[in-house]
Amino acid sequence: MKSVYLLIFILFCSSFSSAQERKLTGSEVPDDEGFERGDKTTSVKDDRDKPIISKYKIISISNDTTYVDTTLSIRKDYAYNYLRKDDFELLPFANVGLPYNELGYSFNHLNALPRFGARAKHFNYLEVEDIPYYEVPTPFTELYFRTVYEQGQNIDATFATNLKPNLNVSIAYKGLRSLGTYQRSLASTGNLRLGLNYRTTDNRYFVRSHFATQDILNQQSGGLTDRANQQFIDEIEEVQNRATAEVRLTNAETKLDAKRFYLNQFYNIRPGNDSTQNGQVRLNHILDFTDKEYQFTQGTANAIFGASFENSNLNDEVEYQNVSNTMILSYYQRYLGRIGFMARHQNLNYGYRTILVNEDQTIPNRLKTDIVSLGGTYLKEYKAFKLEGQAAYNITGDYDGYEVHGKASMTLSDSLQFAAKLDISSSAPNFNWILNQSDYKNYNWYNPDFDNVNTQRLEVKAESKVYGQVSASLTQIDNHAYFGFERTAEGAVTDSLVRPLQTDQQIRYFKIKAQKDFKYGNLNLANTIMYQNVLDGESVFPVPEIVTRNSLFYDNYLFDRALYLQTGLTFNYFSSFMSKAYDPILSEFAIQDFQELGGFYTADFFINAKIREARIYLKLENFTTLFQGNSNFSAPRYPYRDFAIRFGLVWNFFL
């Protein structure tokens, strides 16, 4: 109901804004003032000077600023999905809101501390860097809607306004409910965000803050049974009605609840001598309080996971809190750049309610520690060249670690940019590799002796409006931690059980990704291709060698330019590889060697249209299965999506 009330509130605000506009008359927005706010066919006009679109600013936590973009492009189509971003390197499960199998890895969030587990639950989890802040001259609303698979909908609504020119607030809610076509595949999620962006009139004090509460609930099917799995492969008529396909779990579900308060503020102790801010001294404080709770519940135990302590009402629940305070004192000198000294304190609390005593091991219930880190930041811009750096080293606490990030970029022209990035980190494995408790006996472990995972990554990237984009990266990982299957005794009810493992084999992972679009008249061909090669360690780091996406489409303006149309086909393909298997208890993916994920392609037919500030999307997903069937998988035992017709829109409102 929360999503319904919020949507009604935002629609009311938007309707009120539209009603005010309809009462006014006057001149149009000039065509050369950025992207069009409307069309020339509007009969009712506003006699006020409407702010140009570039005044509606969207600011990231790293202070990168863009503005509201109401255009329609093929890249917008790629990002029109549940995650609201391009999912080229992800393979979705059969229902919206379920996990994604990863076809490639980016390692963009390396740090010096272990993370909370249940990573398959975090694809839709909004991190700090995923929350935008707004600076708008008038109230702004964005509405996203898309149909799902059986009984539900997916919405994402944002409302931002300025209470004063220097004080902007925002509220946003993303909600999903989708029953799915298979048994026990219900997904129900909610992401509420409240944002604040403030600066003093003398531009000495700035604050950006948000509060986010997120819940992600999924029924767990455990995948198809052996019989149903083979029937799906053989395309037996019995399972063509997907709701009748047998699944391994009938009364299990998982839920991730998370809350976060984030505050990023800085004060210019010394403003600087001139407009270049030369001599500026700045004090920056960052507070991040994150609370998470992951829960697996099941009505009755299932032998596929081995023996259990309880036969009914199983409940695995783990909690996590991280209170982080960071202080950065920086000095800016026009020739040296901005140099900062950083100190950070983090209080970590992860664990369960009880201690588990086994015959061979006592498993604690809690991991608690205080981490103090020291480091620095650097930023220098000179003409077209930009150099950025950040480093931190843990000096106290139970977890040793460090992180180093460096980036150099150069803009030769508006149509040509180069960048190189280096990331190095050493951190303990995620918490659920170190400590886990469960009502299933096999899922209890304590591994305090796991070594730090050491990762080094180098990436280079070039972007050209003429030649396209290309990026290449080489990643090296030592002491790689992963989940794998441990074989059980012959004749056991289950033939393998998931365990946390760590390899001493070095992993070297190479990835190159290219993107280039071609246009001839009204015909367009958009291409994305990715090549990957695991030079060492392929057995514990599986990826497909080739992943491609190609869109062939027609675009044109119709009805005296009142409507912009895109229509065509998108083809996706990846080569076969030994995909990871999904574990429903941990909400993690595990290395397996019993089923190869066959390389397959999908084809979608789409019709997209833009009318004023509204973008309308109609897609026939995976339509080739209508005449050639579907025996493809997203992961072992988890079938890929069938044909579906999906419709939706993204609509912006300006007061």
XYZ file of C-alpha atoms in Angstrom:
655
model
C 0.000 0.000 0.000
C 2.931 2.339 0.582
C 3.655 2.434 -3.135
C 0.015 3.194 -3.974
C -0.191 6.132 -1.549
C 3.117 7.541 -2.731
C 2.155 7.244 -6.387
C -1.170 9.014 -5.716
C 0.682 11.814 -3.908
C 3.140 12.335 -6.754
C 0.420 12.171 -9.390
C -1.531 14.788 -7.418
C 1.513 17.078 -7.327
C 2.085 16.538 -11.040
C -1.575 17.152 -11.865
C -1.559 20.317 -9.782
C 1.515 21.486 -11.701
C -0.124 20.731 -15.044
C -3.319 22.488 -13.977
C -1.403 25.639 -13.164
C 0.293 25.561 -16.562
C -3.001 25.165 -18.407
C -4.333 28.400 -16.902
C -1.453 30.473 -18.295
C -0.794 31.795 -21.781
C 2.299 33.135 -23.461
C 5.272 32.276 -25.609
C 6.916 28.927 -26.236
C 10.312 27.682 -25.231
C 12.846 28.506 -27.967
C 13.973 25.446 -29.904
C 17.627 26.190 -29.258
C 17.315 26.100 -25.452
C 18.567 22.565 -24.925
C 16.280 19.544 -25.227
C 12.655 20.268 -26.065
C 10.340 20.692 -23.106
C 7.268 20.393 -25.293
C 6.060 20.485 -28.862
C 4.881 23.230 -31.143
C 1.375 21.812 -31.390
C 0.464 22.842 -27.830
C -2.413 25.315 -27.965
C -2.142 26.587 -24.385
C 1.050 28.462 -23.565
C 2.814 29.866 -20.527
C 3.583 33.592 -20.434
C 6.437 33.084 -17.995
C 9.998 32.349 -19.031
C 10.308 28.606 -18.591
C 13.669 27.451 -17.253
C 15.729 25.641 -19.840
C 16.202 21.917 -19.334
C 19.853 22.281 -18.282
C 18.664 24.088 -15.135
C 17.190 20.823 -13.842
C 20.406 19.413 -12.432
C 21.082 15.892 -11.197
C 24.153 15.701 -8.957
C 25.977 12.527 -7.949
C 27.659 12.030 -4.595
C 31.016 12.464 -6.345
C 29.764 15.894 -7.514
C 29.363 14.969 -11.185
C 26.510 17.037 -12.574
C 24.143 16.188 -15.420
C 20.639 17.380 -16.161
C 17.244 15.851 -16.782
C 17.232 14.193 -20.189
C 13.830 13.787 -21.839
C 15.192 12.457 -25.123
C 14.605 8.963 -26.486
C 17.528 6.842 -27.667
C 18.452 3.192 -27.994
C 20.599 3.570 -24.854
C 17.476 4.700 -22.991
C 15.775 1.535 -24.226
C 18.621 -0.591 -22.834
C 18.194 1.063 -19.432
C 14.417 0.707 -19.435
C 14.241 -2.212 -17.018
C 13.771 -3.116 -13.376
C 17.290 -1.954 -12.439
C 16.955 1.351 -14.380
C 20.392 0.837 -15.926
C 21.976 -1.056 -18.799
C 21.990 -4.765 -17.928
C 24.188 -5.929 -20.822
C 26.426 -8.049 -18.559
C 23.538 -9.600 -16.619
C 21.325 -12.583 -17.434
C 17.883 -12.259 -15.786
C 15.914 -15.097 -14.242
C 12.382 -15.956 -15.394
C 10.647 -13.318 -13.277
C 11.337 -9.644 -12.672
C 12.893 -9.064 -9.249
C 14.747 -12.382 -9.098
C 18.552 -12.599 -9.168
C 20.727 -12.083 -12.228
C 23.479 -14.397 -13.383
C 26.591 -12.355 -14.125
C 28.075 -12.641 -17.611
C 30.916 -10.236 -16.830
C 32.572 -8.504 -13.870
C 33.658 -4.897 -13.396
C 35.155 -4.705 -9.851
C 34.102 -1.080 -9.496
C 33.573 -1.211 -5.719
C 36.833 -2.536 -4.313
C 37.435 -1.522 -0.698
C 39.404 -2.459 2.393
C 36.620 -4.141 4.388
C 34.463 -7.258 4.012
C 30.926 -6.760 2.762
C 27.602 -8.114 3.905
C 26.669 -11.346 2.111
C 23.551 -12.418 0.185
C 24.994 -10.707 -2.871
C 22.293 -12.080 -5.191
C 19.867 -9.909 -3.209
C 21.817 -6.748 -3.973
C 21.235 -6.246 -7.698
C 18.294 -3.965 -6.912
C 19.833 -2.623 -3.695
C 20.646 1.073 -4.069
C 24.110 1.914 -2.772
C 25.239 5.378 -1.679
C 26.485 6.211 -5.173
C 23.113 5.213 -6.680
C 21.226 8.029 -4.933
C 21.073 11.267 -6.973
C 20.559 14.766 -5.602
C 18.623 17.495 -7.344
C 18.906 21.215 -7.946
C 15.801 22.364 -9.809
C 14.267 25.789 -10.481
C 10.685 24.442 -10.361
C 9.079 21.208 -9.102
C 10.080 18.185 -11.160
C 8.487 14.743 -11.363
C 9.513 11.557 -13.141
C 7.201 8.555 -13.379
C 8.340 5.121 -14.535
C 5.928 2.256 -15.116
C 6.284 -1.170 -16.696
C 4.206 -4.308 -16.803
C 5.573 -7.548 -15.347
C 4.915 -11.295 -15.517
C 1.522 -12.150 -14.045
C -0.313 -10.090 -11.442
C 1.711 -7.034 -10.615
C 3.529 -3.949 -11.814
C 6.845 -2.138 -11.581
C 6.885 1.585 -10.754
C 9.538 4.159 -9.938
C 8.399 7.680 -9.056
C 10.555 10.700 -8.201
C 9.503 14.162 -7.058
C 12.026 16.974 -6.490
C 11.511 20.627 -5.643
C 13.345 23.613 -4.236
C 12.064 25.118 -1.002
C 14.589 27.872 -1.627
C 17.014 28.312 -4.533
C 19.747 26.832 -2.340
C 17.603 24.153 -0.655
C 16.317 21.207 -2.688
C 14.499 18.128 -1.431
C 13.370 14.956 -3.168
C 11.312 11.859 -2.504
C 11.379 8.706 -4.622
C 9.892 5.249 -4.425
C 10.485 2.192 -6.573
C 8.110 -0.697 -6.094
C 7.675 -4.097 -7.677
C 5.268 -6.952 -7.345
C 5.349 -9.777 -9.877
C 3.913 -13.252 -9.408
C 5.901 -14.867 -12.204
C 4.983 -17.751 -14.481
C 6.626 -20.538 -12.453
C 5.611 -21.766 -9.023
C 7.204 -20.023 -6.025
C 8.717 -17.165 -8.034
C 6.911 -14.182 -6.487
C 9.013 -11.020 -6.161
C 7.984 -8.042 -4.026
C 10.387 -5.147 -3.470
C 10.357 -1.524 -2.340
C 13.001 1.222 -2.372
C 12.100 4.501 -0.633
C 14.554 7.410 -0.834
C 14.401 10.864 0.771
C 17.046 13.345 -0.363
C 18.352 16.765 0.679
C 20.708 19.112 -1.172
C 21.627 22.385 0.562
C 24.256 25.109 0.320
C 24.593 28.451 2.034
C 24.184 31.591 -0.033
C 27.884 32.408 0.355
C 28.799 28.909 -0.939
C 30.908 28.046 2.100
C 28.821 25.203 3.528
C 27.329 22.325 1.532
C 25.367 19.288 2.632
C 23.912 16.336 0.743
C 22.004 13.760 2.700
C 19.568 10.931 2.150
C 17.601 8.306 3.986
C 16.822 5.035 2.229
C 14.764 2.085 3.348
C 14.701 -0.982 1.120
C 13.027 -4.373 1.302
C 13.523 -7.204 -1.192
C 11.379 -10.315 -0.767
C 11.441 -13.425 -2.959
C 9.762 -16.761 -2.799
C 12.323 -19.518 -3.345
C 11.625 -22.456 -5.647
C 15.043 -24.119 -5.508
C 14.777 -24.526 -9.278
C 13.103 -27.316 -11.197
C 13.102 -30.891 -9.940
C 15.185 -33.440 -11.853
C 12.100 -34.625 -13.705
C 10.813 -31.151 -14.573
C 14.304 -30.022 -15.530
C 14.568 -32.778 -18.129
C 11.026 -32.133 -19.330
C 11.918 -28.485 -19.879
C 15.036 -29.433 -21.860
C 13.025 -31.880 -23.977
C 10.193 -29.330 -24.336
C 7.605 -31.829 -23.149
C 4.019 -30.622 -23.460
C 3.417 -31.253 -19.757
C 5.561 -28.275 -18.707
C 4.531 -25.847 -21.450
C 2.129 -24.484 -18.861
C 4.932 -23.166 -16.669
C 2.746 -23.027 -13.562
C 2.565 -26.849 -13.555
C 6.343 -27.427 -13.682
C 7.511 -29.091 -10.460
C 9.936 -27.143 -8.275
C 12.138 -28.360 -5.436
C 10.912 -25.981 -2.713
C 7.291 -25.203 -1.927
C 7.380 -23.131 1.278
C 10.621 -21.132 1.385
C 11.324 -17.428 0.979
C 14.098 -14.914 1.578
C 14.008 -11.258 2.528
C 16.547 -8.467 2.731
C 15.596 -5.436 4.847
C 17.931 -2.449 4.820
C 17.971 1.104 6.126
C 20.602 3.757 5.613
C 21.145 7.331 6.748
C 23.837 9.161 4.829
C 25.211 12.654 5.428
C 27.960 14.295 3.390
C 28.826 17.843 4.415
C 31.773 20.150 3.963
C 32.729 23.623 5.066
C 35.241 25.900 3.384
C 37.234 27.074 6.398
C 39.144 29.351 4.088
C 37.193 30.175 0.917
C 40.245 30.904 -1.223
C 41.795 34.005 -2.646
C 39.993 34.261 -5.988
C 37.562 32.538 -8.323
C 40.044 29.672 -8.772
C 39.705 28.852 -5.036
C 43.476 29.093 -4.660
C 44.470 28.567 -1.028
C 41.112 27.084 -0.065
C 41.002 24.927 3.092
C 38.032 22.540 3.317
C 36.767 20.234 6.060
C 34.588 17.350 4.870
C 32.587 15.017 7.121
C 30.784 11.884 5.901
C 28.433 9.831 8.075
C 27.075 6.514 6.800
C 24.859 4.438 9.071
C 23.752 1.206 7.376
C 21.579 -1.489 8.911
C 20.753 -4.746 7.095
C 18.910 -7.922 7.966
C 18.780 -11.037 5.798
C 16.328 -13.842 6.509
C 15.662 -17.293 5.048
C 12.479 -19.016 6.210
C 11.006 -22.399 5.312
C 7.911 -24.236 6.508
C 9.405 -27.741 6.419
C 12.976 -28.936 5.928
C 14.077 -30.386 2.590
C 16.655 -33.165 2.297
C 18.331 -31.583 -0.743
C 20.212 -29.323 1.689
C 21.245 -32.171 3.973
C 20.351 -32.766 7.616
C 18.702 -30.038 9.687
C 18.353 -29.163 13.368
C 14.650 -28.427 12.900
C 12.079 -30.235 10.785
C 9.658 -27.320 10.536
C 9.547 -23.532 10.840
C 13.166 -23.039 9.809
C 14.401 -19.487 10.288
C 17.921 -18.268 9.448
C 18.370 -14.602 10.320
C 21.536 -12.499 10.273
C 22.003 -8.829 11.166
C 24.580 -6.254 10.118
C 25.311 -2.695 11.185
C 28.053 -0.387 9.967
C 28.461 3.089 11.452
C 31.100 4.944 9.463
C 32.487 8.430 10.128
C 35.013 9.946 7.730
C 36.849 13.257 8.104
C 38.812 14.808 5.236
C 40.865 17.979 5.612
C 41.953 19.269 2.212
C 43.980 22.146 0.830
C 43.762 23.495 -2.713
C 46.689 25.113 -4.510
C 46.268 26.042 -8.149
C 49.508 24.386 -9.273
C 49.467 21.331 -6.990
C 45.743 20.593 -6.999
C 43.576 19.562 -4.050
C 45.399 17.441 -1.453
C 43.432 15.847 1.380
C 44.197 13.911 4.556
C 41.562 11.352 5.524
C 40.721 9.589 8.798
C 37.876 7.089 9.102
C 36.300 5.167 11.958
C 33.907 2.276 11.334
C 32.015 0.225 13.871
C 31.051 -3.168 12.417
C 28.548 -5.528 14.001
C 27.583 -8.725 12.154
C 26.032 -11.873 13.467
C 23.308 -14.045 14.929
C 21.498 -14.413 18.242
C 22.982 -17.666 19.553
C 26.297 -19.494 19.765
C 26.391 -22.900 18.077
C 28.445 -25.657 19.739
C 29.272 -28.618 17.487
C 31.327 -31.685 18.303
C 34.339 -30.383 16.391
C 33.863 -26.594 16.477
C 32.217 -23.768 18.375
C 30.664 -21.265 16.004
C 30.342 -17.781 17.521
C 27.273 -15.672 17.046
C 28.853 -12.278 16.512
C 31.700 -10.488 14.732
C 32.236 -7.023 16.210
C 35.130 -4.672 15.680
C 36.155 -1.036 15.375
C 38.241 -0.170 12.333
C 40.343 2.985 12.123
C 41.713 3.861 8.694
C 44.055 6.591 7.548
C 44.546 7.777 4.004
C 44.393 10.626 1.581
C 42.709 12.081 -1.481
C 44.029 13.982 -4.480
C 42.479 15.925 -7.358
C 44.207 17.971 -10.040
C 42.744 19.474 -13.188
C 44.845 21.231 -15.801
C 43.202 22.242 -19.051
C 41.990 18.971 -20.614
C 43.799 16.729 -18.122
C 42.371 15.412 -14.843
C 44.084 13.287 -12.191
C 42.236 11.733 -9.232
C 43.418 9.520 -6.396
C 42.287 8.037 -3.109
C 43.943 5.662 -0.644
C 43.106 4.189 2.768
C 44.843 1.758 5.104
C 43.313 0.005 8.130
C 45.573 0.652 11.121
C 43.460 -0.869 13.916
C 40.728 -3.483 14.184
C 40.242 -7.166 13.429
C 40.447 -6.819 9.654
C 43.633 -5.732 7.948
C 43.215 -4.157 4.568
C 43.932 -1.307 2.227
C 42.590 0.280 -0.935
C 44.178 2.482 -3.597
C 42.278 4.108 -6.456
C 43.750 6.262 -9.200
C 42.315 7.686 -12.390
C 43.770 9.841 -15.157
C 41.583 11.263 -17.917
C 42.047 13.568 -20.869
C 39.492 15.345 -23.033
C 41.029 16.165 -26.391
C 37.768 17.501 -27.808
C 34.025 17.282 -27.289
C 34.087 14.065 -29.307
C 37.245 12.354 -28.024
C 38.181 11.350 -24.453
C 40.690 8.950 -22.921
C 40.899 7.545 -19.388
C 43.014 5.081 -17.425
C 42.107 3.684 -14.022
C 43.985 1.636 -11.432
C 42.329 -0.050 -8.440
C 44.148 -2.081 -5.789
C 42.598 -3.580 -2.676
C 43.180 -6.110 0.067
C 40.229 -7.098 2.229
C 38.811 -10.005 4.177
C 36.223 -12.110 2.309
C 32.569 -11.195 2.715
C 31.136 -11.859 6.160
C 29.086 -14.888 5.120
C 32.269 -16.644 4.016
C 33.710 -16.090 7.484
C 30.645 -16.801 9.661
C 27.310 -18.395 8.849
C 24.620 -20.089 10.922
C 21.587 -22.009 9.726
C 18.992 -24.556 10.764
C 20.601 -26.734 8.078
C 23.670 -28.375 9.591
C 25.786 -28.068 6.475
C 25.326 -24.281 6.381
C 27.183 -23.593 9.629
C 30.811 -22.523 9.500
C 33.395 -20.238 11.021
C 36.503 -19.451 8.970
C 38.575 -16.848 10.849
C 41.729 -18.068 9.084
C 40.618 -17.166 5.565
C 43.258 -14.954 3.951
C 42.620 -11.494 2.581
C 41.465 -11.363 -1.030
C 43.985 -9.250 -2.955
C 42.761 -7.610 -6.154
C 44.548 -5.435 -8.702
C 42.721 -3.997 -11.691
C 43.897 -1.811 -14.575
C 41.436 -0.351 -17.069
C 41.861 1.911 -20.093
C 38.999 3.507 -21.973
C 38.533 5.616 -25.102
C 35.358 7.375 -26.235
C 34.820 8.915 -29.655
C 31.653 10.147 -31.301
C 33.095 8.983 -34.620
C 34.688 5.639 -33.761
C 32.601 4.587 -30.761
C 33.713 3.468 -27.318
C 36.149 0.794 -26.239
C 37.404 -0.252 -22.812
C 39.866 -2.942 -21.804
C 40.715 -4.200 -18.321
C 43.035 -6.731 -16.743
C 42.210 -7.969 -13.243
C 44.409 -10.130 -11.028
C 43.011 -11.813 -7.909
C 44.930 -13.705 -5.225
C 43.240 -15.804 -2.509
C 39.934 -15.707 -4.373
C 37.012 -16.666 -2.090
C 33.948 -18.345 -3.576
C 31.135 -20.759 -2.853
C 31.458 -24.218 -4.317
C 29.936 -27.679 -4.076
C 31.363 -30.309 -1.765
C 30.653 -33.879 -2.812
C 28.896 -36.099 -0.273
C 29.098 -39.815 0.369
C 27.758 -42.137 -2.299
C 24.118 -42.990 -1.731
C 23.341 -39.818 0.218
C 20.024 -38.047 -0.376
C 21.865 -35.083 -1.845
C 24.912 -35.456 -4.062
C 26.580 -32.129 -3.260
C 26.454 -29.352 -0.664
C 27.489 -25.700 -0.866
C 30.539 -24.640 1.138
C 32.726 -21.497 1.356
C 36.079 -22.100 -0.306
C 39.270 -20.204 -1.008
C 41.813 -20.984 -3.698
C 45.540 -20.331 -3.760
C 45.393 -20.262 -7.552
C 45.938 -16.811 -8.989
C 43.152 -15.526 -11.245
C 43.915 -13.302 -14.213
C 40.864 -11.979 -16.005
C 40.970 -9.970 -19.238
C 37.961 -8.127 -20.641
C 37.527 -5.861 -23.644
C 34.237 -4.199 -24.511
C 33.417 -2.143 -27.599
C 30.402 -0.113 -28.606
C 29.713 1.443 -32.000
C 26.558 2.722 -33.693
C 25.949 3.159 -37.413
C 23.280 5.268 -39.091
C 22.162 5.393 -42.709
C 19.197 7.659 -43.269
C 16.517 6.442 -40.886
C 18.123 3.032 -40.392
C 20.311 2.437 -37.349
C 22.552 -0.378 -36.174
C 23.734 -0.241 -32.539
C 26.393 -2.770 -31.551
C 27.929 -3.824 -28.250
C 30.405 -6.693 -28.058
C 32.442 -8.021 -25.146
C 35.317 -10.490 -25.255
C 36.573 -12.143 -22.049
C 39.403 -14.510 -21.289
C 40.327 -15.985 -17.920
C 44.050 -16.473 -18.456
C 44.480 -18.349 -15.160
C 41.901 -19.799 -12.766
C 39.022 -20.465 -15.153
C 37.726 -23.372 -13.038
C 36.802 -21.016 -10.166
C 36.006 -17.928 -12.245
C 33.723 -18.921 -15.147
C 32.618 -16.367 -17.743
C 31.414 -16.646 -21.352
C 34.041 -15.788 -23.921
C 31.728 -13.717 -26.128
C 28.735 -11.535 -25.234
C 27.036 -9.432 -27.917
C 24.044 -7.157 -28.356
C 22.903 -5.751 -31.706
C 19.927 -3.515 -32.390
C 18.650 -2.868 -35.906
C 15.934 -0.233 -35.929
C 14.174 2.510 -37.831
C 13.601 5.979 -36.397
C 11.794 9.057 -37.657
C 9.674 12.048 -36.664
C 5.983 11.777 -37.508
C 2.872 14.000 -37.379
C 4.683 17.279 -37.945
C 7.398 16.218 -35.476
C 4.845 15.724 -32.708
C 5.978 12.111 -32.297
C 9.423 10.535 -32.486
C 9.346 6.818 -33.320
C 11.842 3.985 -32.910
C 11.040 0.437 -33.965
C 13.209 -2.578 -34.617
C 14.887 -5.683 -33.241
C 17.460 -6.319 -30.526
C 19.522 -9.513 -30.570
C 21.464 -10.753 -27.527
C 23.938 -13.644 -27.527
C 26.535 -15.185 -25.235
C 28.771 -18.211 -25.763
C 28.426 -21.339 -23.634
C 30.173 -21.540 -20.259
C 30.005 -23.422 -16.967
C 27.635 -21.019 -15.264
C 27.419 -20.641 -11.513
C 24.470 -22.250 -9.717
C 22.099 -20.322 -7.466
C 21.786 -21.267 -3.792
C 18.449 -20.130 -2.268
C 19.524 -20.380 1.388
C 22.499 -18.046 1.055
C 21.188 -15.994 -1.890
C 24.577 -16.544 -3.477
C 25.935 -18.141 -6.641
C 28.238 -21.160 -6.351
C 30.785 -22.717 -8.705
C 29.461 -25.973 -10.202
C 30.571 -28.532 -12.789
C 27.398 -30.505 -13.486
C 25.605 -28.361 -16.100
C 26.965 -26.114 -18.818
C 24.888 -23.094 -19.712
C 24.507 -23.440 -23.461
C 25.221 -20.347 -25.486
C 21.965 -18.985 -26.862
C 20.535 -15.862 -28.397
C 17.359 -13.927 -27.749
C 15.484 -11.527 -30.007
C 13.157 -8.726 -28.917
C 10.916 -6.620 -31.126
C 10.282 -3.109 -29.848
C 8.294 0.013 -30.644
C 9.346 3.138 -28.737
C 7.820 6.588 -29.063
C 8.382 10.039 -27.588
C 5.530 12.523 -27.259
C 6.588 15.726 -25.532
C 8.181 14.634 -22.228
C 6.738 11.101 -22.316
C 8.633 8.071 -23.633
C 6.455 5.046 -24.390
C 7.883 1.535 -24.680
C 6.316 -1.611 -26.141
C 8.391 -4.780 -26.363
C 7.817 -8.340 -27.524
C 10.443 -10.132 -25.450
C 12.109 -13.297 -26.719
C 9.553 -13.621 -29.525
C 11.547 -16.341 -31.334
C 10.392 -18.845 -28.700
C 6.934 -18.647 -30.279
C 8.101 -20.763 -33.209
C 11.245 -22.517 -31.989
C 10.483 -23.215 -28.324
C 12.510 -22.428 -25.231
C 14.946 -24.815 -23.564
C 17.399 -22.203 -22.310
C 18.480 -21.571 -18.729
C 19.494 -18.519 -16.712
C 21.320 -20.816 -14.266
C 21.258 -24.578 -13.627
C 17.646 -25.634 -12.890
C 16.362 -22.082 -13.497
C 14.776 -21.632 -16.977
C 15.166 -18.459 -18.982
C 12.231 -16.192 -19.774
C 9.564 -17.133 -22.300
C 7.835 -14.857 -24.780
C 6.077 -11.890 -23.178
C 4.502 -8.618 -24.285
C 5.510 -5.779 -21.991
C 4.452 -2.168 -22.028
C 5.387 0.925 -20.072
C 6.441 4.549 -20.050
C 8.692 7.179 -18.505
C 7.067 10.582 -18.099
C 8.591 13.844 -16.870
C 6.530 16.729 -15.505
C 7.774 20.296 -15.024
C 5.932 23.092 -13.232
